[in-house]
């Protein structure tokens, strides 16, 4: 049975810095479906994303560091957006 890291999906869109190679990029995906977890990173100046493998502990540490500096509430419990228009004037669905 595999060990999954909860909240790992929150890393998508986060900027990542690689000090060893002096580069930075944006995390575009998280893969926990294989034996070794990985993040997909779109490094600045590269045309394709790179699959960067991590240990479970490294992924857990990365998620913990993110959650310590950002809102820890689950996305579905975030404050609702306020709209200046009354709800009867808001549009819903497709045009």
XYZ file of N, CA and C in Angstrom:
285
model
N 0.839 -1.183 0.000
C 0.000 0.000 0.000
C 0.882 1.243 0.000
N 0.557 2.187 -0.874
C 1.353 3.408 -0.986
C 0.958 4.417 0.073
N 1.933 5.236 0.412
C 1.706 6.329 1.355
C 1.478 7.594 0.537
N 0.332 8.256 0.712
C 0.020 9.472 -0.027
C 0.152 10.683 0.886
N 0.571 11.790 0.291
C 0.710 13.041 1.028
C -0.544 13.865 0.770
N -1.299 14.143 1.835
C -2.504 14.954 1.702
C -2.125 16.399 1.411
N -2.976 17.092 0.700
C -2.835 18.508 0.358
C -1.732 18.757 -0.670
N -1.154 17.712 -1.269
C -0.080 17.896 -2.250
C -0.572 18.674 -3.467
N -1.848 18.564 -3.793
C -2.408 19.292 -4.934
C -2.289 20.806 -4.759
N -2.141 21.269 -3.530
C -2.031 22.709 -3.275
C -0.728 23.285 -3.826
N 0.237 22.416 -4.177
C 1.519 22.879 -4.706
C 1.418 23.351 -6.159
N 0.370 22.951 -6.869
C 0.226 23.342 -8.273
C 0.140 24.863 -8.373
N 1.007 25.436 -9.191
C 1.055 26.884 -9.374
C 2.107 27.576 -8.530
N 2.741 26.835 -7.628
C 3.749 27.413 -6.733
C 5.084 27.524 -7.469
N 5.786 28.632 -7.260
C 7.122 28.814 -7.835
C 8.127 28.036 -6.999
N 9.062 27.382 -7.682
C 10.070 26.553 -7.043
C 11.441 27.029 -7.499
N 12.389 27.086 -6.587
C 13.750 27.512 -6.925
C 14.702 26.333 -6.745
N 15.541 26.103 -7.755
C 16.574 25.066 -7.701
C 17.912 25.775 -7.546
N 18.422 25.814 -6.320
C 19.679 26.505 -6.039
C 20.892 25.825 -6.631
N 20.821 24.509 -6.822
C 21.957 23.774 -7.387
C 22.189 24.125 -8.848
N 21.120 24.363 -9.586
C 21.235 24.664 -11.019
C 20.908 26.124 -11.330
N 20.696 26.918 -10.287
C 20.407 28.342 -10.439
C 19.249 28.584 -11.423
N 18.106 27.973 -11.129
C 16.932 28.137 -11.984
C 15.682 28.145 -11.123
N 14.597 28.612 -11.723
C 13.313 28.592 -11.034
C 12.227 28.211 -12.023
N 11.140 27.704 -11.482
C 10.036 27.287 -12.329
C 8.759 27.160 -11.527
N 7.694 26.822 -12.225
C 6.376 26.704 -11.600
C 5.951 25.238 -11.600
N 5.437 24.782 -10.461
C 4.928 23.418 -10.363
C 3.609 23.353 -11.132
N 3.549 22.438 -12.105
C 2.355 22.321 -12.937
C 1.538 21.071 -12.630
N 2.107 20.174 -11.834
C 1.379 18.961 -11.495
C 2.075 18.164 -10.412
N 1.323 17.278 -9.786
C 1.845 16.391 -8.744
C 1.406 14.975 -9.101
N 2.347 14.042 -9.074
C 2.067 12.650 -9.412
C 2.381 11.765 -8.215
N 1.336 11.192 -7.626
C 1.513 10.248 -6.523
C 0.998 8.860 -6.911
N 0.833 8.620 -8.202
C 0.281 7.349 -8.663
C 1.341 6.258 -8.803
N 2.603 6.618 -8.790
C 3.684 5.638 -8.926
C 4.322 5.393 -7.566
N 5.265 4.446 -7.541
C 5.957 4.133 -6.286
C 6.742 5.326 -5.757
N 7.311 6.126 -6.672
C 8.072 7.312 -6.284
C 7.275 8.544 -6.691
N 6.869 9.393 -5.743
C 6.112 10.596 -6.108
C 6.988 11.582 -6.877
N 6.326 12.489 -7.571
C 7.052 13.486 -8.357
C 6.208 14.736 -8.507
N 6.884 15.829 -8.826
C 6.209 17.059 -9.226
C 6.662 17.365 -10.645
N 5.783 17.952 -11.421
C 6.129 18.394 -12.763
C 6.403 19.886 -12.674
N 7.563 20.297 -13.192
C 7.981 21.686 -13.075
C 8.244 22.255 -14.464
N 7.670 23.421 -14.738
C 7.954 24.169 -15.963
C 9.042 25.176 -15.616
N 10.289 24.799 -15.899
C 11.413 25.682 -15.587
C 11.446 26.836 -16.567
N 11.804 28.007 -16.100
C 11.895 29.193 -16.942
C 12.898 28.934 -18.061
N 12.495 29.225 -19.287
C 13.381 29.065 -20.435
C 13.365 27.685 -21.063
N 12.601 26.751 -20.513
C 12.498 25.417 -21.104
C 11.130 25.246 -21.742
N 11.090 24.534 -22.847
C 9.841 24.344 -23.578
C 8.947 23.279 -22.949
N 9.547 22.305 -22.258
C 8.769 21.206 -21.693
C 8.889 21.170 -20.179
N 7.890 20.552 -19.559
C 7.943 20.346 -18.107
C 8.898 19.195 -17.806
N 9.490 19.250 -16.630
C 10.385 18.189 -16.176
C 9.735 17.464 -15.005
N 9.829 16.140 -15.032
C 9.324 15.333 -13.916
C 10.440 15.217 -12.896
N 10.218 15.783 -11.713
C 11.220 15.782 -10.647
C 10.745 14.807 -9.570
N 11.461 13.696 -9.419
C 11.068 12.697 -8.426
C 11.497 13.137 -7.032
N 10.670 12.784 -6.072
C 10.912 13.117 -4.666
C 10.605 11.891 -3.819
N 11.200 11.832 -2.661
C 10.791 10.802 -1.706
C 9.484 11.270 -1.058
N 8.791 10.355 -0.432
C 7.561 10.718 0.288
C 7.869 11.800 1.315
N 8.981 11.638 2.011
C 9.352 12.603 3.054
C 9.664 13.974 2.455
N 10.327 14.024 1.286
C 10.613 15.310 0.632
C 9.327 15.992 0.194
N 8.389 15.225 -0.363
C 7.105 15.801 -0.771
C 6.338 16.299 0.445
N 6.335 15.523 1.510
C 5.656 15.928 2.744
C 6.266 17.224 3.291
N 7.598 17.338 3.251
C 8.282 18.546 3.725
C 7.926 19.746 2.859
N 7.870 19.548 1.539
C 7.518 20.630 0.621
C 6.093 21.115 0.873
N 5.165 20.188 1.058
C 3.769 20.554 1.341
C 3.673 21.273 2.681
N 4.374 20.782 3.696
C 4.344 21.419 5.021
C 4.881 22.841 4.962
N 5.971 23.038 4.223
C 6.543 24.383 4.090
C 5.558 25.318 3.401
N 4.870 24.819 2.381
C 3.874 25.635 1.697
C 2.738 26.009 2.649
N 2.218 25.022 3.371
C 1.084 25.272 4.258
C 1.442 26.204 5.410
N 2.683 26.199 5.851
C 3.105 27.098 6.931
C 3.097 28.553 6.496
N 3.270 28.802 5.204
C 3.336 30.179 4.717
C 2.059 30.629 4.014
N 1.086 29.731 3.870
C -0.161 30.072 3.189
C -1.349 29.654 4.039
N -2.513 30.019 3.578
C -3.760 29.695 4.262
C -3.897 28.187 4.391
N -4.125 27.697 5.586
C -4.211 26.259 5.836
C -5.617 25.702 5.663
N -6.596 26.566 5.491
C -7.960 26.071 5.342
C -8.114 25.345 4.010
N -8.893 24.283 3.975
C -9.175 23.629 2.701
C -9.858 24.612 1.762
N -9.686 24.412 0.476
C -10.239 25.323 -0.520
C -11.741 25.484 -0.355
N -12.476 24.398 -0.057
C -13.930 24.494 0.043
C -14.400 25.248 1.291
N -13.485 25.575 2.213
C -13.868 26.328 3.402
C -13.397 27.779 3.340
N -12.881 28.199 2.196
C -12.422 29.579 2.056
C -13.617 30.523 2.137
N -13.343 31.767 2.488
C -14.406 32.767 2.583
C -15.053 32.953 1.217
N -16.364 33.084 1.152
C -17.013 33.314 -0.136
C -16.661 34.700 -0.661
N -16.586 34.782 -1.995
C -16.295 36.075 -2.598
C -17.510 36.978 -2.443
N -17.251 38.261 -2.215
C -18.354 39.206 -2.128
C -18.490 39.902 -3.466
N -19.694 40.151 -3.852
C -19.967 40.788 -5.124
C -20.715 42.087 -4.870
N -20.334 43.158 -5.582
C -21.045 44.419 -5.392
C -22.468 44.372 -5.942
N -22.748 43.429 -6.860
C -24.081 43.327 -7.434
C -24.948 42.394 -6.595
N -26.234 42.664 -6.513
C -27.125 41.724 -5.832
C -27.120 40.387 -6.569
N -27.394 39.309 -5.854
C -27.328 37.973 -6.447
C -28.283 37.817 -7.627
N -29.374 38.560 -7.648
C -30.332 38.438 -8.744
C -29.766 38.985 -10.052
N -28.716 39.811 -9.984
C -28.142 40.400 -11.191
C -26.918 39.633 -11.676
N -26.420 38.684 -10.900
C -25.259 37.898 -11.317
C -25.665 36.904 -12.388
N -24.766 36.669 -13.314
C -25.022 35.702 -14.369
C -24.437 34.363 -13.982
N -25.110 33.328 -14.379
C -24.615 31.977 -14.127
C -24.714 31.181 -15.416
N -23.826 30.230 -15.570
C -23.866 29.369 -16.744
C -23.152 29.963 -17.930
N -23.436 29.393 -19.092
C -22.761 29.806 -20.324
C -23.573 30.873 -21.028
N -22.896 31.645 -21.834
C -23.575 32.675 -22.635
C -23.999 32.120 -23.958
